[in-house]
Amino acid sequence: MLSVEENKRLTEVGPGTPMGELMRRYWHPVAAVAELNQNPVKAVKILGESLVVYRDRQGRYGLIDDTCPHRRISLVYGIPENEGLRCPYHGWMFDGSGQCLEMPAESPESTFPSRVKITGYPAEEMGGLIFAYLGPLPAPLLPRWDLFAMDNVVRDIGWTVIPCNWMQAMENSLDPTHAEWLHGKYFDYEWDRLGRAGQPMPGRGRRTASASNTGATHKKIGFDVFEHGIIKRRVLEGYDETHPMWSIGHPIVFPTMLRVGTNFQIRVPMDDTHTWHLMYGAYPPPPGVENYHQEEIPFYEIPLKDETGRFVTDFVLGQDLMAWVTQGAIADRREEKLGESDKGIILFRRMLREQMALVEDGGEPMNTFRDPEKNKLINLFQERSMEEAARNGGLSSGQAPYSPLIPEIHEAWANAPA
C-alpha cells in the first residue's frame, strides 16, 4: 500500500511535481507524421500542458503554447508559414522556440515582437512519430531505440486515449501473472460468451480457445535491472529456464515503454488522469524484399468501448485497457494488498523513486543520451526474431485485429519457403 502523498508523488506529472520533473527529462511522442499529413497543426496535451504541434512549410516541427498571447485565441487554427506558425486572428507569427517574429499591425520599427515569447519546446521526427522534449536545455539526444530507427521494416502505429493515469498501464507491464488469467481464462470465457469457440483468437498467434496451451500457468517469474530499465522473465508450465521467455525475457524501457517482440507499447502521460497509449509495430517486409521503403506509416485507432459503452475485451490489449481504466482515474493504492507475485511492481516503484531523487539532486536519469556514438542504434532484445514471429502468426502483442498490416504480413510469411 502507498500513502496518499506517496501515490501523488508517483503519479502526478504537471510542472513542478517530482514525477513531472523526471518525465520532463525524456522525449515523448506527441503526434504521428500521418496526422500532420492530414492537418499540419494538432492540439496536444502532454504532462499537463496544453500545446500545439505543427509542421512549417520547410518541413520542420514545432511545439508551442496553444494560445496566442495577443487576444488569447487558439493557435490550433494557426497558419503554418516558412518560419513558424501564424495566428489566424491578427497574424502574429511564432517560431518553434515560441519567439514572436512578426506583428503585421505594428510599426516595422517596433521592438515589440522581440519582447513577446510563448512556451516552445524542441520537436523531432523519428520512425513516423513526432517526439518532444519539455525539460531543461540543452536537450539530450532523441534516443534511437531500434524499432524506431532500424531499416528495412514495415511499421504501423495504433492509438487509444485512455482515461486513467499512466502508471496503471506501466505497472501492468511488471505484472506477468495477469496474462494467464486476463489473457487466458478470461479470454476463453469471453470467446465462448461471444459464440466464437474454435476460432483463432487475435493476439494469441494461431491458437484458439480450444488449444491446450492458452493461459499457461506461471511456474516462475523474475525481474532484473539492466542499463535501460527492467527485464521481465517467466517460466511457464511445460518449459524451463532454457526457454527464451526466461533466458532472454523482454524489457521495460524506463520510464514509459514496454517492448514485447516486435512492438513497443508507449504510455504517454497527457495529464494526471489521461494517457495517450500507442502500439508501435515494426514487422519484416514481405519475404525476399530488400531495402523496403514505406511511403507513410499507417496510424489507426484502437477502440476502448463499443457503441453500448462496454469495454471491447475480445482482444488482448482491450482486456488490458479495461483492467487499467476500471482501477479509477488514479488508482487508490492505499487499498492495495501486494503479494510475492507483485515484486516487479515493487521494483518499478523503487526505480521511479531512485530516478526522481537523482533529478532532484541535479543529476540526469537513466536513458539520457548525449554521446552520438552511443545513440546510433540502441538495440534491445526480443524473445524471437521478426521472421519467426511472422511465420507462426505471433507478430501482434495485443492490438490485433485492428492493425491494418499484421494479417497480410502473417499471410505472406506463412506461405513463404523456409
Tab-separated table of C-alpha atoms in Angstrom:
chain	number	residue	atom	x	y	z
A	1	MET	CA	0.000	0.000	0.000
A	2	LEU	CA	1.017	3.605	-0.544
A	3	SER	CA	0.055	6.708	1.387
A	4	VAL	CA	-1.872	9.476	-0.363
A	5	GLU	CA	1.284	11.579	-0.549
A	6	GLU	CA	3.401	8.728	-1.915
A	7	ASN	CA	0.784	7.990	-4.554
A	8	LYS	CA	0.637	11.661	-5.590
A	9	ARG	CA	4.408	11.790	-5.844
A	10	LEU	CA	4.476	8.791	-8.206
A	11	THR	CA	1.503	9.707	-10.379
A	12	GLU	CA	1.257	13.495	-10.799
A	13	VAL	CA	3.065	14.774	-13.902
A	14	GLY	CA	2.325	18.512	-14.033
A	15	PRO	CA	5.013	21.224	-13.990
A	16	GLY	CA	6.889	21.387	-10.697
A	17	THR	CA	5.818	17.962	-9.423
A	18	PRO	CA	8.556	15.413	-8.670
A	19	MET	CA	7.329	12.938	-11.299
A	20	GLY	CA	6.637	15.759	-13.741
A	21	GLU	CA	10.229	16.926	-13.420
A	22	LEU	CA	11.515	13.393	-14.034
A	23	MET	CA	9.239	12.946	-17.068
A	24	ARG	CA	10.463	16.240	-18.499
A	25	ARG	CA	13.957	14.734	-18.843
A	26	TYR	CA	12.665	12.445	-21.595
A	27	TRP	CA	11.448	12.777	-25.171
A	28	HIS	CA	7.772	11.774	-25.572
A	29	PRO	CA	5.678	11.152	-28.692
A	30	VAL	CA	3.105	13.909	-29.241
A	31	ALA	CA	1.818	13.162	-32.756
A	32	ALA	CA	2.151	10.848	-35.734
A	33	VAL	CA	3.527	12.135	-39.012
A	34	ALA	CA	0.409	10.731	-40.700
A	35	GLU	CA	-1.743	13.047	-38.572
A	36	LEU	CA	0.171	16.122	-39.680
A	37	ASN	CA	-0.047	14.967	-43.294
A	38	GLN	CA	-3.813	15.335	-42.899
A	39	ASN	CA	-3.601	18.635	-40.992
A	40	PRO	CA	-0.223	20.241	-40.200
A	41	VAL	CA	-1.421	21.599	-36.825
A	42	LYS	CA	-2.595	19.412	-33.940
A	43	ALA	CA	-3.716	20.144	-30.368
A	44	VAL	CA	-1.579	18.304	-27.823
A	45	LYS	CA	-1.949	17.615	-24.114
A	46	ILE	CA	1.318	16.399	-22.627
A	47	LEU	CA	2.487	16.350	-18.989
A	48	GLY	CA	-0.414	18.593	-18.031
A	49	GLU	CA	0.416	21.281	-20.608
A	50	SER	CA	-1.895	22.363	-23.458
A	51	LEU	CA	0.176	22.873	-26.615
A	52	VAL	CA	0.048	22.695	-30.412
A	53	VAL	CA	2.432	20.732	-32.591
A	54	TYR	CA	2.857	21.950	-36.163
A	55	ARG	CA	4.933	21.424	-39.296
A	56	ASP	CA	6.084	24.582	-41.047
A	57	ARG	CA	6.389	24.969	-44.809
A	58	GLN	CA	10.048	23.950	-44.655
A	59	GLY	CA	9.044	20.623	-43.081
A	60	ARG	CA	10.302	21.497	-39.592
A	61	TYR	CA	8.311	20.627	-36.482
A	62	GLY	CA	7.492	22.890	-33.560
A	63	LEU	CA	5.649	22.517	-30.262
A	64	ILE	CA	4.389	25.740	-28.704
A	65	ASP	CA	1.731	27.100	-26.341
A	66	ASP	CA	-1.768	26.634	-27.736
A	67	THR	CA	-2.876	30.237	-27.062
A	68	CYS	CA	-1.816	33.429	-28.807
A	69	PRO	CA	-0.660	35.981	-26.193
A	70	HIS	CA	-2.256	38.857	-28.139
A	71	ARG	CA	-6.003	38.315	-27.844
A	72	ARG	CA	-5.848	34.771	-26.381
A	73	ILE	CA	-7.323	32.775	-29.262
A	74	SER	CA	-6.414	29.183	-30.053
A	75	LEU	CA	-3.373	28.518	-32.207
A	76	VAL	CA	-4.851	25.144	-33.204
A	77	TYR	CA	-6.224	27.137	-36.161
A	78	GLY	CA	-2.835	28.699	-36.897
A	79	ILE	CA	-1.379	29.024	-40.389
A	80	PRO	CA	1.953	27.256	-40.977
A	81	GLU	CA	4.490	29.548	-42.673
A	82	ASN	CA	8.118	29.086	-43.744
A	83	GLU	CA	9.431	30.300	-40.393
A	84	GLY	CA	6.747	29.219	-37.936
A	85	LEU	CA	3.047	29.290	-37.052
A	86	ARG	CA	0.934	32.380	-37.649
A	87	CYS	CA	-2.106	33.256	-35.532
A	88	PRO	CA	-5.177	33.488	-37.796
A	89	TYR	CA	-6.666	36.431	-35.871
A	90	HIS	CA	-4.111	39.218	-36.376
A	91	GLY	CA	-1.174	37.441	-37.977
A	92	TRP	CA	1.299	37.269	-35.112
A	93	MET	CA	3.857	34.593	-36.022
A	94	PHE	CA	5.869	32.373	-33.661
A	95	ASP	CA	8.844	30.134	-34.326
A	96	GLY	CA	9.473	26.734	-32.756
A	97	SER	CA	11.047	28.268	-29.663
A	98	GLY	CA	7.879	30.341	-29.080
A	99	GLN	CA	9.561	33.603	-30.089
A	100	CYS	CA	7.275	36.084	-31.821
A	101	LEU	CA	8.743	37.007	-35.209
A	102	GLU	CA	6.090	39.254	-36.733
A	103	MET	CA	3.216	41.534	-35.702
A	104	PRO	CA	1.784	42.801	-39.013
A	105	ALA	CA	-0.318	45.598	-37.470
A	106	GLU	CA	2.617	47.089	-35.561
A	107	SER	CA	5.168	49.507	-36.952
A	108	PRO	CA	8.033	47.858	-38.861
A	109	GLU	CA	10.406	49.680	-36.461
A	110	SER	CA	8.667	48.291	-33.358
A	111	THR	CA	10.732	46.172	-30.960
A	112	PHE	CA	7.542	44.699	-29.500
A	113	PRO	CA	7.872	41.305	-31.334
A	114	SER	CA	11.300	40.677	-29.815
A	115	ARG	CA	9.799	41.149	-26.342
A	116	VAL	CA	6.999	38.593	-26.767
A	117	LYS	CA	7.684	34.901	-26.347
A	118	ILE	CA	5.429	31.970	-25.515
A	119	THR	CA	6.321	28.456	-24.388
A	120	GLY	CA	8.155	26.448	-27.031
A	121	TYR	CA	9.792	23.029	-26.907
A	122	PRO	CA	12.119	21.054	-29.217
A	123	ALA	CA	10.341	18.608	-31.544
A	124	GLU	CA	11.871	15.972	-33.841
A	125	GLU	CA	10.590	13.216	-36.127
A	126	MET	CA	11.683	9.590	-35.976
A	127	GLY	CA	10.033	6.424	-37.233
A	128	GLY	CA	6.757	8.117	-38.143
A	129	LEU	CA	6.298	9.829	-34.771
A	130	ILE	CA	6.907	13.404	-33.636
A	131	PHE	CA	8.748	13.470	-30.306
A	132	ALA	CA	9.014	16.463	-27.974
A	133	TYR	CA	11.258	17.365	-25.056
A	134	LEU	CA	9.769	19.566	-22.308
A	135	GLY	CA	12.734	19.708	-19.935
A	136	PRO	CA	15.686	21.996	-19.247
A	137	LEU	CA	18.032	22.821	-22.109
A	138	PRO	CA	20.253	21.703	-23.661
A	139	ALA	CA	18.056	18.778	-24.595
A	140	PRO	CA	19.563	15.291	-24.627
A	141	LEU	CA	19.622	13.337	-27.881
A	142	LEU	CA	16.378	11.748	-29.053
A	143	PRO	CA	17.043	8.048	-28.279
A	144	ARG	CA	17.249	5.905	-31.404
A	145	TRP	CA	15.578	2.795	-29.988
A	146	ASP	CA	15.797	0.010	-32.555
A	147	LEU	CA	12.173	-0.284	-33.698
A	148	PHE	CA	12.029	3.466	-34.374
A	149	ALA	CA	15.335	3.704	-36.213
A	150	MET	CA	16.138	0.359	-37.907
A	151	ASP	CA	15.984	-0.042	-41.674
A	152	ASN	CA	14.055	-2.489	-43.857
A	153	VAL	CA	10.954	-2.906	-41.685
A	154	VAL	CA	7.240	-2.222	-42.148
A	155	ARG	CA	5.593	-0.155	-39.418
A	156	ASP	CA	2.176	0.822	-38.164
A	157	ILE	CA	1.012	2.801	-35.132
A	158	GLY	CA	-2.202	2.243	-33.168
A	159	TRP	CA	-3.510	4.723	-30.639
A	160	THR	CA	-6.045	4.990	-27.810
A	161	VAL	CA	-6.703	7.810	-25.364
A	162	ILE	CA	-7.360	6.127	-22.033
A	163	PRO	CA	-8.997	7.963	-19.104
A	164	CYS	CA	-6.605	6.919	-16.373
A	165	ASN	CA	-3.149	7.653	-15.012
A	166	TRP	CA	-0.102	6.488	-16.983
A	167	MET	CA	1.257	4.445	-14.084
A	168	GLN	CA	-1.625	1.960	-14.171
A	169	ALA	CA	-0.590	0.988	-17.687
A	170	MET	CA	3.098	0.743	-16.800
A	171	GLU	CA	2.544	-1.344	-13.666
A	172	ASN	CA	0.604	-3.821	-15.809
A	173	SER	CA	3.857	-4.485	-17.670
A	174	LEU	CA	5.546	-5.527	-14.417
A	175	ASP	CA	2.743	-7.995	-13.640
A	176	PRO	CA	3.350	-11.173	-15.691
A	177	THR	CA	0.832	-13.457	-13.969
A	178	HIS	CA	-2.193	-11.480	-15.131
A	179	ALA	CA	-1.568	-12.995	-18.578
A	180	GLU	CA	-2.743	-16.488	-17.575
A	181	TRP	CA	-5.996	-15.054	-16.217
A	182	LEU	CA	-6.890	-11.893	-18.122
A	183	HIS	CA	-5.462	-13.086	-21.460
A	184	GLY	CA	-6.078	-16.773	-20.764
A	185	LYS	CA	-9.085	-17.843	-18.745
A	186	TYR	CA	-10.981	-14.564	-19.154
A	187	PHE	CA	-10.223	-14.552	-22.891
A	188	ASP	CA	-11.549	-18.116	-23.167
A	189	TYR	CA	-14.694	-17.112	-21.262
A	190	GLU	CA	-15.246	-14.038	-23.451
A	191	TRP	CA	-14.672	-16.036	-26.641
A	192	ASP	CA	-17.206	-18.662	-25.557
A	193	ARG	CA	-19.694	-15.980	-24.479
A	194	LEU	CA	-19.497	-14.450	-27.944
A	195	GLY	CA	-20.017	-17.834	-29.596
A	196	ARG	CA	-16.567	-17.944	-31.198
A	197	ALA	CA	-15.152	-21.154	-29.693
A	198	GLY	CA	-12.716	-22.807	-32.105
A	199	GLN	CA	-11.966	-19.597	-33.998
A	200	PRO	CA	-8.469	-18.033	-33.962
A	201	MET	CA	-8.032	-15.584	-31.080
A	202	PRO	CA	-6.428	-12.235	-32.014
A	203	GLY	CA	-3.202	-11.582	-30.173
A	204	ARG	CA	-2.631	-15.276	-29.353
A	205	GLY	CA	-0.920	-16.336	-32.543
A	206	ARG	CA	-2.647	-19.203	-34.337
A	207	ARG	CA	-4.148	-20.607	-31.143
A	208	THR	CA	-7.861	-20.962	-30.450
A	209	ALA	CA	-9.897	-21.178	-27.264
A	210	SER	CA	-9.793	-24.957	-27.528
A	211	ALA	CA	-5.995	-25.130	-27.644
A	212	SER	CA	-4.305	-26.655	-24.615
A	213	ASN	CA	-1.550	-24.049	-24.289
A	214	THR	CA	-3.718	-20.973	-23.685
A	215	GLY	CA	-3.500	-19.375	-20.271
A	216	ALA	CA	-0.449	-21.437	-19.289
A	217	THR	CA	0.392	-21.334	-15.572
A	218	HIS	CA	3.454	-19.402	-14.438
A	219	LYS	CA	5.931	-21.629	-12.610
A	220	LYS	CA	8.414	-18.820	-12.019
A	221	ILE	CA	8.774	-15.088	-12.644
A	222	GLY	CA	11.863	-12.906	-12.381
A	223	PHE	CA	12.996	-9.316	-12.842
A	224	ASP	CA	16.467	-7.913	-13.419
A	225	VAL	CA	17.544	-4.297	-13.587
A	226	PHE	CA	19.599	-3.521	-16.703
A	227	GLU	CA	21.013	-0.330	-18.192
A	228	HIS	CA	17.741	0.727	-19.835
A	229	GLY	CA	15.172	-0.432	-17.293
A	230	ILE	CA	13.914	-3.837	-16.145
A	231	ILE	CA	13.984	-7.242	-17.847
A	232	LYS	CA	10.848	-9.307	-17.244
A	233	ARG	CA	11.264	-13.101	-17.294
A	234	ARG	CA	8.886	-16.046	-16.913
A	235	VAL	CA	8.858	-19.840	-16.948
A	236	LEU	CA	5.528	-21.312	-17.984
A	237	GLU	CA	4.240	-24.776	-17.216
A	238	GLY	CA	5.835	-27.268	-19.584
A	239	TYR	CA	9.015	-25.194	-20.092
A	240	ASP	CA	12.234	-24.499	-18.199
A	241	GLU	CA	14.819	-21.738	-17.865
A	242	THR	CA	16.357	-22.529	-21.262
A	243	HIS	CA	13.273	-21.081	-22.968
A	244	PRO	CA	13.762	-17.561	-24.367
A	245	MET	CA	10.939	-16.268	-22.165
A	246	TRP	CA	13.371	-16.754	-19.263
A	247	SER	CA	16.838	-16.847	-20.830
A	248	ILE	CA	16.193	-13.644	-22.835
A	249	GLY	CA	12.997	-12.106	-21.490
A	250	HIS	CA	11.649	-8.777	-22.646
A	251	PRO	CA	12.399	-5.276	-21.422
A	252	ILE	CA	10.540	-2.453	-19.775
A	253	VAL	CA	12.300	0.621	-21.175
A	254	PHE	CA	12.275	3.243	-18.434
A	255	PRO	CA	10.126	5.160	-17.859
A	256	THR	CA	7.146	4.669	-20.213
A	257	MET	CA	7.710	1.847	-22.736
A	258	LEU	CA	7.236	-1.907	-22.851
A	259	ARG	CA	8.979	-3.903	-25.570
A	260	VAL	CA	7.171	-7.140	-26.497
A	261	GLY	CA	8.528	-8.951	-29.528
A	262	THR	CA	8.424	-6.502	-32.429
A	263	ASN	CA	6.214	-3.959	-30.665
A	264	PHE	CA	6.618	-1.003	-28.345
A	265	GLN	CA	3.747	-0.147	-26.049
A	266	ILE	CA	4.238	3.547	-25.240
A	267	ARG	CA	2.365	5.208	-22.355
A	268	VAL	CA	2.413	8.986	-22.849
A	269	PRO	CA	1.176	10.924	-19.785
A	270	MET	CA	-1.212	13.576	-21.105
A	271	ASP	CA	-2.133	14.739	-17.602
A	272	ASP	CA	-2.758	13.043	-14.258
A	273	THR	CA	-5.885	11.222	-15.446
A	274	HIS	CA	-5.368	10.652	-19.194
A	275	THR	CA	-2.796	8.652	-21.138
A	276	TRP	CA	-2.095	8.516	-24.875
A	277	HIS	CA	-1.411	4.847	-25.456
A	278	LEU	CA	0.499	3.841	-28.585
A	279	MET	CA	1.061	0.389	-30.069
A	280	TYR	CA	4.118	0.834	-32.275
A	281	GLY	CA	4.703	-2.152	-34.522
A	282	ALA	CA	7.750	-2.984	-36.658
A	283	TYR	CA	7.431	-6.044	-38.897
A	284	PRO	CA	9.532	-7.801	-41.527
A	285	PRO	CA	8.806	-6.783	-45.124
A	286	PRO	CA	7.405	-9.421	-47.483
A	287	PRO	CA	9.786	-12.373	-47.964
A	288	GLY	CA	12.576	-11.653	-50.427
A	289	VAL	CA	12.120	-7.869	-50.343
A	290	GLU	CA	15.250	-5.887	-49.504
A	291	ASN	CA	15.677	-2.160	-48.903
A	292	TYR	CA	11.969	-1.788	-48.261
A	293	HIS	CA	10.654	1.788	-48.283
A	294	GLN	CA	7.326	2.676	-46.682
A	295	GLU	CA	5.752	5.862	-48.034
A	296	GLU	CA	3.586	6.551	-44.971
A	297	ILE	CA	3.236	4.686	-41.697
A	298	PRO	CA	-0.439	3.854	-41.031
A	299	PHE	CA	-1.919	5.474	-37.929
A	300	TYR	CA	-5.092	3.783	-36.704
A	301	GLU	CA	-7.412	3.936	-33.716
A	302	ILE	CA	-7.743	1.034	-31.287
A	303	PRO	CA	-11.177	1.217	-29.634
A	304	LEU	CA	-11.752	1.413	-25.914
A	305	LYS	CA	-15.519	0.795	-25.783
A	306	ASP	CA	-18.278	-0.337	-28.127
A	307	GLU	CA	-21.460	1.542	-29.054
A	308	THR	CA	-23.164	0.362	-25.845
A	309	GLY	CA	-20.401	1.769	-23.622
A	310	ARG	CA	-18.976	-1.654	-22.755
A	311	PHE	CA	-15.213	-2.161	-22.905
A	312	VAL	CA	-14.148	-4.094	-26.000
A	313	THR	CA	-12.406	-7.133	-24.487
A	314	ASP	CA	-12.281	-9.646	-27.328
A	315	PHE	CA	-8.592	-8.892	-27.975
A	316	VAL	CA	-5.542	-8.787	-25.700
A	317	LEU	CA	-4.921	-5.050	-25.484
A	318	GLY	CA	-8.639	-4.410	-24.983
A	319	GLN	CA	-8.508	-6.621	-21.896
A	320	ASP	CA	-5.565	-4.619	-20.564
A	321	LEU	CA	-7.312	-1.311	-21.268
A	322	MET	CA	-10.347	-2.487	-19.284
A	323	ALA	CA	-8.139	-3.514	-16.350
A	324	TRP	CA	-6.289	-0.184	-16.284
A	325	VAL	CA	-9.310	2.087	-16.607
A	326	THR	CA	-11.529	0.264	-14.109
A	327	GLN	CA	-8.939	0.899	-11.388
A	328	GLY	CA	-10.146	4.512	-11.488
A	329	ALA	CA	-8.733	7.729	-12.910
A	330	ILE	CA	-5.854	7.409	-10.422
A	331	ALA	CA	-5.677	4.078	-8.605
A	332	ASP	CA	-6.130	4.341	-4.830
A	333	ARG	CA	-3.021	2.459	-3.763
A	334	ARG	CA	-3.867	2.861	-0.060
A	335	GLU	CA	-6.240	-0.070	-0.501
A	336	GLU	CA	-3.999	-2.437	-2.463
A	337	LYS	CA	-2.592	-5.639	-0.998
A	338	LEU	CA	0.514	-6.746	-2.858
A	339	GLY	CA	1.849	-10.290	-2.726
A	340	GLU	CA	5.039	-12.098	-3.732
A	341	SER	CA	3.896	-12.179	-7.358
A	342	ASP	CA	3.870	-8.355	-7.363
A	343	LYS	CA	7.620	-7.981	-6.866
A	344	GLY	CA	8.011	-6.474	-10.332
A	345	ILE	CA	5.625	-3.645	-9.454
A	346	ILE	CA	7.526	-3.020	-6.207
A	347	LEU	CA	10.823	-2.926	-8.145
A	348	PHE	CA	9.431	-0.450	-10.701
A	349	ARG	CA	8.214	1.906	-7.958
A	350	ARG	CA	11.635	1.749	-6.330
A	351	MET	CA	13.255	2.648	-9.656
A	352	LEU	CA	10.884	5.610	-10.079
A	353	ARG	CA	11.789	6.898	-6.609
A	354	GLU	CA	15.513	6.488	-7.267
A	355	GLN	CA	15.375	8.331	-10.583
A	356	MET	CA	13.201	11.134	-9.149
A	357	ALA	CA	15.731	11.589	-6.337
A	358	LEU	CA	18.554	11.687	-8.883
A	359	VAL	CA	16.846	14.524	-10.778
A	360	GLU	CA	16.074	16.385	-7.547
A	361	ASP	CA	19.806	16.218	-6.720
A	362	GLY	CA	20.683	17.767	-10.082
A	363	GLY	CA	21.649	14.564	-11.895
A	364	GLU	CA	20.481	13.032	-15.166
A	365	PRO	CA	18.279	9.938	-15.056
A	366	MET	CA	18.813	6.665	-16.885
A	367	ASN	CA	18.246	6.608	-20.656
A	368	THR	CA	19.613	10.130	-21.070
A	369	PHE	CA	21.820	10.100	-24.173
A	370	ARG	CA	24.304	12.828	-25.082
A	371	ASP	CA	27.028	10.869	-26.910
A	372	PRO	CA	26.074	10.427	-30.603
A	373	GLU	CA	28.262	7.321	-30.830
A	374	LYS	CA	26.124	5.584	-28.208
A	375	ASN	CA	22.923	6.694	-29.904
A	376	LYS	CA	23.417	5.428	-33.461
A	377	LEU	CA	21.053	2.485	-32.897
A	378	ILE	CA	20.090	1.267	-29.424
A	379	ASN	CA	19.432	-2.432	-29.881
A	380	LEU	CA	17.064	-4.129	-27.485
A	381	PHE	CA	16.476	-7.851	-27.265
A	382	GLN	CA	13.447	-9.934	-28.151
A	383	GLU	CA	12.468	-13.496	-27.413
A	384	ARG	CA	12.194	-14.449	-31.083
A	385	SER	CA	13.090	-12.924	-34.431
A	386	MET	CA	10.687	-10.871	-36.516
A	387	GLU	CA	10.660	-13.547	-39.215
A	388	GLU	CA	9.889	-16.327	-36.733
A	389	ALA	CA	7.026	-14.312	-35.255
A	390	ALA	CA	5.690	-13.559	-38.749
A	391	ARG	CA	5.748	-17.230	-39.785
A	392	ASN	CA	3.829	-18.528	-36.756
A	393	GLY	CA	1.268	-15.728	-36.500
A	394	GLY	CA	2.847	-14.133	-33.462
A	395	LEU	CA	3.596	-10.550	-34.537
A	396	SER	CA	0.805	-8.982	-32.507
A	397	SER	CA	1.340	-8.066	-28.875
A	398	GLY	CA	-2.296	-7.235	-28.329
A	399	GLN	CA	-3.534	-4.773	-30.936
A	400	ALA	CA	-4.999	-7.328	-33.352
A	401	PRO	CA	-7.445	-7.325	-35.081
A	402	TYR	CA	-7.123	-3.566	-35.612
A	403	SER	CA	-3.651	-3.361	-37.170
A	404	PRO	CA	-4.016	-2.827	-40.927
A	405	LEU	CA	-0.743	-4.650	-41.659
A	406	ILE	CA	-0.381	-7.673	-39.389
A	407	PRO	CA	-2.808	-10.045	-41.192
A	408	GLU	CA	-1.232	-9.549	-44.625
A	409	ILE	CA	2.301	-9.904	-43.242
A	410	HIS	CA	1.350	-13.116	-41.440
A	411	GLU	CA	-0.187	-14.438	-44.659
A	412	ALA	CA	2.852	-13.554	-46.750
A	413	TRP	CA	5.275	-15.250	-44.367
A	414	ALA	CA	3.072	-18.297	-43.685
A	415	ASN	CA	3.290	-19.190	-47.372
A	416	ALA	CA	6.982	-18.334	-47.766
A	417	PRO	CA	9.582	-21.087	-48.213
A	418	ALA	CA	11.564	-21.865	-45.073
